[in-house]
Coordinates of C-alpha atoms and ligand atoms in Angstrom, one line a residue:
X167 CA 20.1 33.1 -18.6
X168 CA 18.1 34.0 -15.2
X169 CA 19.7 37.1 -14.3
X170 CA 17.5 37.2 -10.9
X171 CA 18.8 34.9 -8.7
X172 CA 22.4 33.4 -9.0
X173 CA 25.4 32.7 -6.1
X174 CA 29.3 33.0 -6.4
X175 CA 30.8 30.0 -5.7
X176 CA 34.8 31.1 -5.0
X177 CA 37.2 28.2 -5.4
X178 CA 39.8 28.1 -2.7
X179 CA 41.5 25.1 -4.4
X180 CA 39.2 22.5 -2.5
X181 CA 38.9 19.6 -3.9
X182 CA 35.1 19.5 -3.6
X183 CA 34.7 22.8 -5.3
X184 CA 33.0 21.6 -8.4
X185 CA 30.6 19.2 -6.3
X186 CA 30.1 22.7 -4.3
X187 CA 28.5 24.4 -7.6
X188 CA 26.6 21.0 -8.3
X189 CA 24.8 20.5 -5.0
X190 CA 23.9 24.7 -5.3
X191 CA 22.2 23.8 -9.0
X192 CA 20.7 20.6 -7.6
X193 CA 18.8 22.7 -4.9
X194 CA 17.9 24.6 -8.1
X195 CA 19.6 27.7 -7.9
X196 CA 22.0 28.4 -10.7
X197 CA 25.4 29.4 -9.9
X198 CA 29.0 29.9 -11.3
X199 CA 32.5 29.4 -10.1
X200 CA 35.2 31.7 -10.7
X201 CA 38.5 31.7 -8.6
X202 CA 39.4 33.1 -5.5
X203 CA 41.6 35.9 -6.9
X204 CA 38.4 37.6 -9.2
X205 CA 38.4 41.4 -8.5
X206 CA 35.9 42.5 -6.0
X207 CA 34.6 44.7 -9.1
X208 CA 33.7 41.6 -11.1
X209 CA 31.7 40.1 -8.4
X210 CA 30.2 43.3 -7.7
X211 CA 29.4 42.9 -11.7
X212 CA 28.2 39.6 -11.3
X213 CA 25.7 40.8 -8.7
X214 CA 25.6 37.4 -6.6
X215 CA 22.4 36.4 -3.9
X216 CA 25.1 34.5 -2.1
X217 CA 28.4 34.1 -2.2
X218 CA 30.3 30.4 -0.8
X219 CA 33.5 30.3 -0.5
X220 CA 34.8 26.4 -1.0
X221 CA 37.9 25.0 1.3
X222 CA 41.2 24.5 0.2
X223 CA 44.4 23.2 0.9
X224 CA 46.0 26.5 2.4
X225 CA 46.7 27.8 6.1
X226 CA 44.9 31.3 6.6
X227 CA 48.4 32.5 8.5
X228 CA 50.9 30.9 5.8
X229 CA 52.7 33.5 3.5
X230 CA 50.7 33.5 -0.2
X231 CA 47.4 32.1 1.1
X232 CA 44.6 33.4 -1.1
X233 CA 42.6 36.1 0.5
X234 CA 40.0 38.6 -0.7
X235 CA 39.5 41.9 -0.4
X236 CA 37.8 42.2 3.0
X237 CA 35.1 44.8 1.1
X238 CA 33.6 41.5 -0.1
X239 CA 32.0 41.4 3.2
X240 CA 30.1 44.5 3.2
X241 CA 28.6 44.2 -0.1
X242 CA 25.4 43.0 1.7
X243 CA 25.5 40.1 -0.2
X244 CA 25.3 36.7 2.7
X245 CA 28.4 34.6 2.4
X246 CA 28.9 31.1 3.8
X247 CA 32.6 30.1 4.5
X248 CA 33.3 26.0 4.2
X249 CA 36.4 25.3 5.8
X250 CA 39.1 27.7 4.7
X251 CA 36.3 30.0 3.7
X252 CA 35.4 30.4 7.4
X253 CA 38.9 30.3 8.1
X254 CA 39.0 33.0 5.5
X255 CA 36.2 35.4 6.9
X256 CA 37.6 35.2 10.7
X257 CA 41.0 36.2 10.1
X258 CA 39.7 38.9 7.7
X259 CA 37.3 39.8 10.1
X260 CA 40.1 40.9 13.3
X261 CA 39.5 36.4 14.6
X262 CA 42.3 34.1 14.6
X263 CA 42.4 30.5 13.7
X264 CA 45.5 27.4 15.2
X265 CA 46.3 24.6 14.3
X266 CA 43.6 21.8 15.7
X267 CA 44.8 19.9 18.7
X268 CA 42.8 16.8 17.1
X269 CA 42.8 16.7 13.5
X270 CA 39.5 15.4 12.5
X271 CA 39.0 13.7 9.0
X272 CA 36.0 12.2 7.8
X273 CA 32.6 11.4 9.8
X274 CA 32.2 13.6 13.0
X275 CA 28.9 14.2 15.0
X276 CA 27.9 17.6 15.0
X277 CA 25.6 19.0 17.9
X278 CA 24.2 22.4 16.9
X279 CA 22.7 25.2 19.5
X280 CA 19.1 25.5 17.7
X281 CA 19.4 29.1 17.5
X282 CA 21.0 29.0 13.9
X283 CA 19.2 29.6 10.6
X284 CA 22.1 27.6 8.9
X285 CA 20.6 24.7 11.1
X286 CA 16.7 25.3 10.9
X287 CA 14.7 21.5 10.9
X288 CA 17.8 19.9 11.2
X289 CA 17.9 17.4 14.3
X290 CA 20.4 18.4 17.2
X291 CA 23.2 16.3 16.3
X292 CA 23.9 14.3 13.2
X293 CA 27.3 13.5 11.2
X294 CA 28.9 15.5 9.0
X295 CA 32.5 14.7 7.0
X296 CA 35.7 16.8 8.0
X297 CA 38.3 17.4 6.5
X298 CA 41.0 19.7 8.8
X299 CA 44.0 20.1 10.7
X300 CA 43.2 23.9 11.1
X301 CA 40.3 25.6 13.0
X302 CA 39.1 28.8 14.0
X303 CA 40.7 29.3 17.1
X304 CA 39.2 33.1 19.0
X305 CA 35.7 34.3 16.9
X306 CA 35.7 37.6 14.8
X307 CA 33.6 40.4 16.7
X308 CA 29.9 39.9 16.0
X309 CA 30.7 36.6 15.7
X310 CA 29.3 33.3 17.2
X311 CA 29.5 29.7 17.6
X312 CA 26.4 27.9 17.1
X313 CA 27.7 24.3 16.6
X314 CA 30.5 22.2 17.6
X315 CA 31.8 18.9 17.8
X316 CA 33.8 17.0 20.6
X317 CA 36.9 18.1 19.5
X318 CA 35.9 21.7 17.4
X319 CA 34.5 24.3 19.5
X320 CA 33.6 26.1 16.1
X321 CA 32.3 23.5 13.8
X322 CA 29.4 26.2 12.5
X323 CA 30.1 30.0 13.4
X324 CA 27.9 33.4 12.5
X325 CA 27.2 36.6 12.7
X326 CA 23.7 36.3 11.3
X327 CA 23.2 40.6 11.5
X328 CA 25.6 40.9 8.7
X329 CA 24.5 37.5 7.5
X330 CA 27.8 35.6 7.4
X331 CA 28.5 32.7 8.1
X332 CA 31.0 29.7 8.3
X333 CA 31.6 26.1 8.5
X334 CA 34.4 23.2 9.6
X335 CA 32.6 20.9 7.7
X336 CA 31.8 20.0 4.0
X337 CA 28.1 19.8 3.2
X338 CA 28.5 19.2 0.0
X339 CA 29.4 15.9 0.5
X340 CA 27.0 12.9 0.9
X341 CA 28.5 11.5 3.6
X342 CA 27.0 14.3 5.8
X343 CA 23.9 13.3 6.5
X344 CA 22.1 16.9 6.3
X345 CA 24.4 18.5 4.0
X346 CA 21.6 19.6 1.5
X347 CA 20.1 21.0 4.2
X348 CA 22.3 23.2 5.4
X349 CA 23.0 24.6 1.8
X350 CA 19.2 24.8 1.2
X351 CA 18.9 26.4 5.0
X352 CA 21.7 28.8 3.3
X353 CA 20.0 29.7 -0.1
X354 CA 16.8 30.0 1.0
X355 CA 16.3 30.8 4.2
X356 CA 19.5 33.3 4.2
X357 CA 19.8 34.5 0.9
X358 CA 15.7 34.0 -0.2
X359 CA 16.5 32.1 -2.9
X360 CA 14.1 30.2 -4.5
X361 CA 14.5 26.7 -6.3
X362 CA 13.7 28.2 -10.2
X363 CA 16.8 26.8 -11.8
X364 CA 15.0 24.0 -14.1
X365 CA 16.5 22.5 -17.2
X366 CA 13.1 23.4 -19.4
X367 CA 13.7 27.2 -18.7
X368 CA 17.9 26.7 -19.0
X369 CA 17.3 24.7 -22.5
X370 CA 14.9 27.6 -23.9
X371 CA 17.2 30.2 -22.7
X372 CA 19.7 28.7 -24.7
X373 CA 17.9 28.0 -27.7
X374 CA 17.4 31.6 -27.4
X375 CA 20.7 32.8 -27.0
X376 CA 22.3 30.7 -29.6
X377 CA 19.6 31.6 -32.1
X378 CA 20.6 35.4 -31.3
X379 CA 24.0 34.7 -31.6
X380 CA 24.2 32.7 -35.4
X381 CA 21.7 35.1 -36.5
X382 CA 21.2 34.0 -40.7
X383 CA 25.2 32.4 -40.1
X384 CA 26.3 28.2 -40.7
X385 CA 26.8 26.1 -38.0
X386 CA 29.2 23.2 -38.5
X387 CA 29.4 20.3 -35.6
X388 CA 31.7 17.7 -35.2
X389 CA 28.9 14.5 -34.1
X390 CA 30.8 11.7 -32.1
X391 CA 28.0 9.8 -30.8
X392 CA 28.9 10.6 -27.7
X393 CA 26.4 12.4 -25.2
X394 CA 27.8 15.9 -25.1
X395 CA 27.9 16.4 -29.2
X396 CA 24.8 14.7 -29.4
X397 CA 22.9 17.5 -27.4
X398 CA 25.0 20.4 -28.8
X399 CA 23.6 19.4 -32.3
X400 CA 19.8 19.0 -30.4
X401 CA 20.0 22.0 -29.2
X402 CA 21.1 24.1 -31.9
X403 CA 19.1 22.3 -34.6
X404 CA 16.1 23.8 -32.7
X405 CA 17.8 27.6 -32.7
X406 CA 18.9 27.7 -35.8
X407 CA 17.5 24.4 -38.0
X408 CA 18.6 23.9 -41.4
X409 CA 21.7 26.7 -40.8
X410 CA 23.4 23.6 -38.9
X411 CA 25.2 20.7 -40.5
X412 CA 26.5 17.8 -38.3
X413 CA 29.3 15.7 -39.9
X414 CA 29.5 12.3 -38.1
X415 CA 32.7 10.6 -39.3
X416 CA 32.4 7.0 -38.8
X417 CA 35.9 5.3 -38.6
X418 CA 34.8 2.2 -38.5
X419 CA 35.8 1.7 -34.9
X420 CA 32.5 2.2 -33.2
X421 CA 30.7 -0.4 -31.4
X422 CA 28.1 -2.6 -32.6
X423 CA 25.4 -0.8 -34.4
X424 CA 26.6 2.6 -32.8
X425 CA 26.8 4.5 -35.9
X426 CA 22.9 3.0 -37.3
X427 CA 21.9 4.4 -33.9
X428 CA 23.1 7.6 -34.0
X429 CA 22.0 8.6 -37.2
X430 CA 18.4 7.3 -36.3
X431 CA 18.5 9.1 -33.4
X432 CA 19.4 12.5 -34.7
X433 CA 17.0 11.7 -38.1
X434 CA 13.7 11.3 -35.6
X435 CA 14.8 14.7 -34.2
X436 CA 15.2 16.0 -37.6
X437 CA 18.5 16.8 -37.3
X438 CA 20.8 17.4 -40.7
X439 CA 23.8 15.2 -40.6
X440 CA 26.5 13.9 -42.9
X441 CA 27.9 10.7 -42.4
X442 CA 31.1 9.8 -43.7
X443 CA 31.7 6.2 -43.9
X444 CA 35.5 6.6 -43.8
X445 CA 36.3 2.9 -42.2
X446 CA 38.8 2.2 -45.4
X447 CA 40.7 5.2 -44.6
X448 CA 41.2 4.4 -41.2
X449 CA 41.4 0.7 -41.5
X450 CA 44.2 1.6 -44.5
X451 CA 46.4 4.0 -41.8
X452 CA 46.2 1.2 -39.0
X453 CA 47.1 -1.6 -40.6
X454 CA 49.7 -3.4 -39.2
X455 CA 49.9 -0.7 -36.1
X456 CA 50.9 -2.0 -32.9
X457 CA 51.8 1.2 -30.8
X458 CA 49.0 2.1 -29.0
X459 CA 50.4 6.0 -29.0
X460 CA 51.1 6.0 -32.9
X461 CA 47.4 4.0 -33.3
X462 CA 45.9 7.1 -31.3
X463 CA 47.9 10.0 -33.4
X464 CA 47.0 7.8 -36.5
X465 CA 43.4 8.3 -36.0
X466 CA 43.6 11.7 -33.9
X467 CA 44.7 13.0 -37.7
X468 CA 43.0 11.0 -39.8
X469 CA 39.9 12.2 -38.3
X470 CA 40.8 16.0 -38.7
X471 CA 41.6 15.0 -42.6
X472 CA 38.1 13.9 -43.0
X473 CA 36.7 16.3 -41.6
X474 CA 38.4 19.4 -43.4
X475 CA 38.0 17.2 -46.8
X476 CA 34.0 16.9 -45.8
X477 CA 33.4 21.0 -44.3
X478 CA 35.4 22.1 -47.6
X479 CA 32.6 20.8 -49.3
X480 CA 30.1 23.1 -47.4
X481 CA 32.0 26.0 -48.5
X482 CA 32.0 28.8 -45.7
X483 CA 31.5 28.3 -42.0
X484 CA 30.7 31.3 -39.2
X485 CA 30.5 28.8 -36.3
X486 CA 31.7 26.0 -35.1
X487 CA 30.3 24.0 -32.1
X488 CA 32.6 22.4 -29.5
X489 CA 30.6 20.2 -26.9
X490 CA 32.4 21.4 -24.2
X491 CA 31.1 21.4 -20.6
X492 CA 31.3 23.4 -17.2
X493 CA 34.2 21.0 -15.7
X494 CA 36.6 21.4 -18.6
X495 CA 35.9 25.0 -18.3
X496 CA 36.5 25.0 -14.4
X497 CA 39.8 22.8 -14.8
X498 CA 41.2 24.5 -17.5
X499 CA 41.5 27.1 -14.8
X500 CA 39.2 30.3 -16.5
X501 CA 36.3 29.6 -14.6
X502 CA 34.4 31.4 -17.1
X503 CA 36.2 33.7 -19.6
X504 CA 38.2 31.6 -21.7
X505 CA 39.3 32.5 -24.8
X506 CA 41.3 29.5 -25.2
X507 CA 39.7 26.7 -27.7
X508 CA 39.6 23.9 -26.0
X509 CA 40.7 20.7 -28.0
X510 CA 38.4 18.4 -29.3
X511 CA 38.1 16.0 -26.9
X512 CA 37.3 12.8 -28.8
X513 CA 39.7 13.3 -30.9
X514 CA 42.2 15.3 -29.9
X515 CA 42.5 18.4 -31.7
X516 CA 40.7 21.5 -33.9
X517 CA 40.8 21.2 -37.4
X518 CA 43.0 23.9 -38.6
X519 CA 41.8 24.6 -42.1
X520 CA 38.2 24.8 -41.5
X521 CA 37.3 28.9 -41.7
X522 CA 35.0 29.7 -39.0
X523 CA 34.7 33.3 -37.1
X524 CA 33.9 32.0 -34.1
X525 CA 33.2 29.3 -31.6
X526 CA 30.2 27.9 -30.1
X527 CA 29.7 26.1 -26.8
X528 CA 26.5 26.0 -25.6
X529 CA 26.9 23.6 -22.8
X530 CA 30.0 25.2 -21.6
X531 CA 27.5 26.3 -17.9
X532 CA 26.4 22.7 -17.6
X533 CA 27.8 19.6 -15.3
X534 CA 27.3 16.2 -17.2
X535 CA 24.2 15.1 -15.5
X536 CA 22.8 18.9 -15.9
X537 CA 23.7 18.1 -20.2
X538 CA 22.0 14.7 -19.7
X539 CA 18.6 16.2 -18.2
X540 CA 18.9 18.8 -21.1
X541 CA 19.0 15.5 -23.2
X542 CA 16.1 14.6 -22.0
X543 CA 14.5 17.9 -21.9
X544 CA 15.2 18.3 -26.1
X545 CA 13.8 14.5 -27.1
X546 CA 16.8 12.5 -27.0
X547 CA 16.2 8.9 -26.6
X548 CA 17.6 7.9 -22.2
X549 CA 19.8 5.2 -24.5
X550 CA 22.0 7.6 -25.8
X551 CA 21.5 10.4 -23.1
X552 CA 22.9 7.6 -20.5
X553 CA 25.6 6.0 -22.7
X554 CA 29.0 5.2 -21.2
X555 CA 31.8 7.4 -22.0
X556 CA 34.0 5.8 -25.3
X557 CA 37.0 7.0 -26.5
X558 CA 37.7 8.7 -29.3
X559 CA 39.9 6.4 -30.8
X560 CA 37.4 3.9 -30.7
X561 CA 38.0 0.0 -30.6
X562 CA 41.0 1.1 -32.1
X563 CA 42.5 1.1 -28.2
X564 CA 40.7 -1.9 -27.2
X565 CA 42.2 -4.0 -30.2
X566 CA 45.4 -5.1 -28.5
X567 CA 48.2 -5.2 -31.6
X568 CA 47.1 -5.0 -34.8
X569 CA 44.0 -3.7 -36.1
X570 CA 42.0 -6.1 -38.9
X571 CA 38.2 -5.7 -39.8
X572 CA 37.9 -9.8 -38.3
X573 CA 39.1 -8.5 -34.9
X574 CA 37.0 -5.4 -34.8
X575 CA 34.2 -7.6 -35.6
X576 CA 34.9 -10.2 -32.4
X577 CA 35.6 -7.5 -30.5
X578 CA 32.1 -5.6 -31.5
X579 CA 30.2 -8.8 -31.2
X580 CA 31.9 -9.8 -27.5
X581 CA 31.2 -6.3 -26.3
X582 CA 27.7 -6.3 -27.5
X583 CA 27.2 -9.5 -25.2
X584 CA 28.9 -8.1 -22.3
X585 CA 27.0 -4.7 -22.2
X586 CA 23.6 -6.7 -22.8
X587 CA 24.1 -9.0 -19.9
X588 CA 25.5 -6.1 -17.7
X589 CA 22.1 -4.1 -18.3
X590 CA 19.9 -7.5 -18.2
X591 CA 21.6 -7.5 -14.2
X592 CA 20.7 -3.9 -13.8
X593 CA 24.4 -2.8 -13.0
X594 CA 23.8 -0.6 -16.0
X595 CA 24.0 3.0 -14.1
X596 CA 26.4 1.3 -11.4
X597 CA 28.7 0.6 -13.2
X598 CA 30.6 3.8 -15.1
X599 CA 32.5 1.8 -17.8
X600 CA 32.1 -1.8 -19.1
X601 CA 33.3 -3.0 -22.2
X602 CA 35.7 -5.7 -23.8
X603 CA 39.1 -6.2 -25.1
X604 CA 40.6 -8.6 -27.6
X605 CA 43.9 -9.3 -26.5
X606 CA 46.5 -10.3 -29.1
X607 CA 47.0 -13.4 -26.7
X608 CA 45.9 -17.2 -28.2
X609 CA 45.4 -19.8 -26.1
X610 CA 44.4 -23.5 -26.9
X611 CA 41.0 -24.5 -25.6
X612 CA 38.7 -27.2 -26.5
X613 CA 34.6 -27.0 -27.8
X614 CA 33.5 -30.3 -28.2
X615 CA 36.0 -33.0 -29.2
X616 CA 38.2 -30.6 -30.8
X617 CA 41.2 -28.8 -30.0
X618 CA 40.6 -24.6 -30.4
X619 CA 44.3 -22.2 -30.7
X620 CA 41.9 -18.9 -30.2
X621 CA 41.8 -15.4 -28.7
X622 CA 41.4 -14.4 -24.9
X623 CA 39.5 -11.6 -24.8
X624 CA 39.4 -9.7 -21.8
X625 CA 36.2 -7.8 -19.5
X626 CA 37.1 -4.7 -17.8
X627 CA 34.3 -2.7 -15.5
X628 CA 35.2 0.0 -13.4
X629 CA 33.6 2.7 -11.0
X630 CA 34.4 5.7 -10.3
X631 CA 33.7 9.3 -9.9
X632 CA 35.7 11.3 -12.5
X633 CA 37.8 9.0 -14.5
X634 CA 41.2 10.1 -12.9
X635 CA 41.0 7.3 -10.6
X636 CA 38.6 3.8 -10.6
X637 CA 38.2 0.8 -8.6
X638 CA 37.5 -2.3 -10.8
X639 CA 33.8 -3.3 -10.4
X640 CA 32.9 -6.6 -7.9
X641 CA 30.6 -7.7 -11.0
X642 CA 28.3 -11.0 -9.1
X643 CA 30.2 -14.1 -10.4
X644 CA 27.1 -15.6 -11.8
X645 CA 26.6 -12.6 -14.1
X646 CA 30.2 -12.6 -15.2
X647 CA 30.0 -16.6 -15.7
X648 CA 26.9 -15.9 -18.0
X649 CA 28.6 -13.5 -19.8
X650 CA 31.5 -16.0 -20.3
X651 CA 29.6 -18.6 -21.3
X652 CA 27.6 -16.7 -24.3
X653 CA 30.6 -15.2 -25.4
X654 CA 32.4 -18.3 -26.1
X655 CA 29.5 -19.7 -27.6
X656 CA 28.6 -17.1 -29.8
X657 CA 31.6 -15.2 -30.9
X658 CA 33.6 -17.6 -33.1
X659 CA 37.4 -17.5 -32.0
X660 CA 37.0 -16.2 -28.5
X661 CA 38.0 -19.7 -26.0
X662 CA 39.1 -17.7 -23.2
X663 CA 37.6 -14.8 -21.2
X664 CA 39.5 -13.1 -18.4
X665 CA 37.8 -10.6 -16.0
X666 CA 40.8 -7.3 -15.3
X667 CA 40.5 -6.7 -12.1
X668 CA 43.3 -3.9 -11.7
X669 CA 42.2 -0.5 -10.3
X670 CA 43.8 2.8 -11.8
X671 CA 46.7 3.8 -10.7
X672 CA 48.2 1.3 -11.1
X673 CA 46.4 0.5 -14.6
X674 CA 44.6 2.6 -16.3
X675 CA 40.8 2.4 -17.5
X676 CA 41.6 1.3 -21.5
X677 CA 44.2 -1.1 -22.1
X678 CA 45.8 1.0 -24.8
Ligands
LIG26 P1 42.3 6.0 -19.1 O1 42.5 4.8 -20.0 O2 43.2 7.1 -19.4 O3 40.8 6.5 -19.3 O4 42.3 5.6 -17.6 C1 40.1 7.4 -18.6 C2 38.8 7.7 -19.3 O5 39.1 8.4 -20.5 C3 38.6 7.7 -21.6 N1 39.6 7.8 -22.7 C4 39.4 8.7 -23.8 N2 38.4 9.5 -24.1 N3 39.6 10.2 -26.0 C5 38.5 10.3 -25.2 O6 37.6 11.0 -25.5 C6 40.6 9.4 -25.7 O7 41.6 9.4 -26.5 C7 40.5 8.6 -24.6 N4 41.4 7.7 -24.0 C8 40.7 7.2 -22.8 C9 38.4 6.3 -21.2 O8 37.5 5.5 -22.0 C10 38.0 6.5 -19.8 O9 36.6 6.8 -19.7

């Protein structure tokens, strides 16, 4: 890790905090986030450049509103308050903040004095996204305004001798216009920061440090195909090589030609993997399986079965790799030192059996797009790097009722179709999750002169920023009628095709 240059980004509760520590790396300066009550000692440890605190949801004056020590401020270190944080910093500071006579949320037009650093090159006024009822109300001594908008006297404030400084507004977010610039006006021109955080230096770094770590040790990963195991294995096979075994259980509920593709991708990289071709076993547990909760404990065990049955066979373990990233790390509320093993997210728990001293998780720093450049960076082909987050239970949840190999087979077939047309249009990145699902609903149709009594299956395509919530995707009616058309034509007992067009809430992304 670069120990030179790195900012503290303290999380007030905002709910742009993680998109805070994103926009920081994407101006390529590496930072952490830890939360707003870390002892003034462990950021003096930390030895930030810069220090941002985000917004959040309290009121500076309310009783049990986070604060900091006030020593923070006279560590020398220059500190940029967003919206609580400058709240923050002027009450600390012997200010005062009230209650906004116009609440402003969303786009406003800032107009800035010229005089500030925060503002250099950026042109008088332009719009930046609010998001207060609160504002500061008489400046801290040493203290000025140096921006406003029509309705907030102190939309930018500073005290640029002890280089602090604070802001209404949220440049983090796209929808103001300069944004970037003012965090880049921030880290480089306040703190002298340079942009050095690059994903070639991060992925050596870690090579590096996981190489130190496992020493002459065995490394055991879980491979689910999906993007965040996939560069875990990459990038340990090139610390520690032939010390690391991959097991890839394939339960049969992976989509068309999934489980070929992984193995070929990890094989050109040279990476050592077991596969375990376990489809009987699960197809055995499911059958006749309706409850989509008792199909997802079904496989949640079965898949921790398989994999204590296969790792037995390797005999002892030291570590064991987790592909957990810097968001599960954030929301499971550590913000850096947990302890606590996080479950396996595609399939939902740790084995218990397997002996290992200790776990790995070398991508634990990283945002998703940050562990699909380090894809990239470490030879992984942009196919799997970019592929759209699946479940862990598989087709399993997208098999409405009962689970048989025919209908995993219509299912795999439909989906393929659907994905290929989707990426023919190009909605490919635009879309954040496409994919099929047999319902367990016939219909009677007719193909040719004949009568058909055959499936509906069912296209769902949503966007969205985190999964939590989604808008169902406005896919151009003459793709969706091409995909339509192929699929009854080409998957034999599909006669309807129905396009979901439910956001979450109320619905949720999978059916089951
Ligand atoms: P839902 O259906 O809850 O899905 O709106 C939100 C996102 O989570 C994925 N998903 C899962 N991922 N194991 C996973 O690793 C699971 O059991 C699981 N269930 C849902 C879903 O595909 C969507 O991206």
């Amino acid at each position: 890790m670069n120990k030179q240059s790195r900012v503290l980004v303290l999380d007030f509760g905002g709910q742009y905090n993680l998109l805070v520590a994103r926009r920081v790396r994407e101006c390529g300066v590496y930072c952490e986030i830890k939360p707003w009550s870390t002892p003034l000692e462990a950021v003096r440890a930390f030895a930030p450049d810069g220090i941002i605190f985000t917004g959040g949801p309290a009121t500076v004056s309310e009783e049990g509103a986070p604060m900091i020590d006030p020593a923070m401020f006279a560590l020398g270190v220059p500190v940029l308050g967003i919206c609580y944080g400058q709240q923050l910093m002027t009450h600390l500071l012997g200010g005062s903040c009230r209650m906004a006579c116009t609440r402003e949320y969303g786009k406003a037009e800032v107009t800035h004095d010229g005089q500030s650093a925060l503002f250099a090159g950026i042109e008088p006024t332009s719009v930046f996204w609010m998001s207060h009822g609160v504002e500061v109300d008489r400046l801290a001594p040493g203290f000025r305004a140096c921006a406003v908008t029509a309705d907030c006297p102190t939309a930018a404030i500073e005290n640029p001798e002890k280089k602090l400084y604070g802001v209404q507004f949220h440049p983090e977010v796209l929808h103001s216009v300069h944004g970037m610039e003012v965090l880049k006006n921030f880290l480089y021109g306040i703190c002298g920061l340079k942009n050095e955080w690059k994903m070639s230096s991060y992925s050596q770094e870690a090579i590096e440090e996981c190489r130190a770590k496992v020493g002459g040790g065995k490394v055991l990963l879980a491979l689910s195909g999906g993007v965040d195991s996939s560069v875990a294995a990459v990038l340990l096979h090139r610390a520690v090589g032939e010390q690391l075994t991959c097991i890839f259980v394939d339960h049969g509920l992976l989509r068309k030609d999934e489980g070929d593709q992984v193995m070929e991708a990890m094989g050109v990289l040279g990476v050592r993997v077991i596969r375990v071709n376990a489809q009987k076993r699960f197809l055995d547990r499911l059958a006749g399986v309706t409850d989509p909760e008792t199909k997802r404990k079904i496989i949640g065990e079965e898949f921790i079965r398989v994999f204590e049955d296969e790792s037995r066979k390797l005999g002892r373990v030291d570590f064991l790799v987790q592909g957990t990233i810097y968001p599960d790390v954030v929301e499971s509320g550590v913000g850096g030192e947990s302890v606590v093993i996080k479950s396996h997210h595609n399939v939902g728990g740790l084995p218990d059996h397997v002996q290992f001293r200790e776990i790995i998780e070398p991508l634990r720093r990283l945002f998703k797009d940050e562990v699909r450049q380090l894809g990239i960076e470490l030879g992984l082909p942009e196919s799997l790097v970019w592929r759209q987050p699946f479940p862990g239970p598989g087709l399993a949840v997208r098999v409405i009722g009962d689970i048989t190999e025919e209908k995993l087979a219509i299912l795999r077939d439909a989906d393929a179709i659907f994905r290929e047309e989707v990426a023919n249009a190009g909605l490919d990145r635009s879309i954040n999750q496409y994919f099929a699902v047999l319902t367990d609903l016939r219909s009677v149709g007719v193909m040719g002169d004949g009568r058909t009594y055959d499936y509906t299956l069912a296209l769902r395509a949503v966007e969205t920023q985190d999964f939590m919530t989604a808008n169902w995707s406005r896919i151009p009616y003459d793709v969706l009628e091409r995909v339509s058309s192929r699929i009854v034509n080409e998957v034999k007992h599909i006669n309807r095709v129905v396009y979901d067009i439910t956001s979450k809430p109320p619905a949720t992304v999978e059916w089951e």
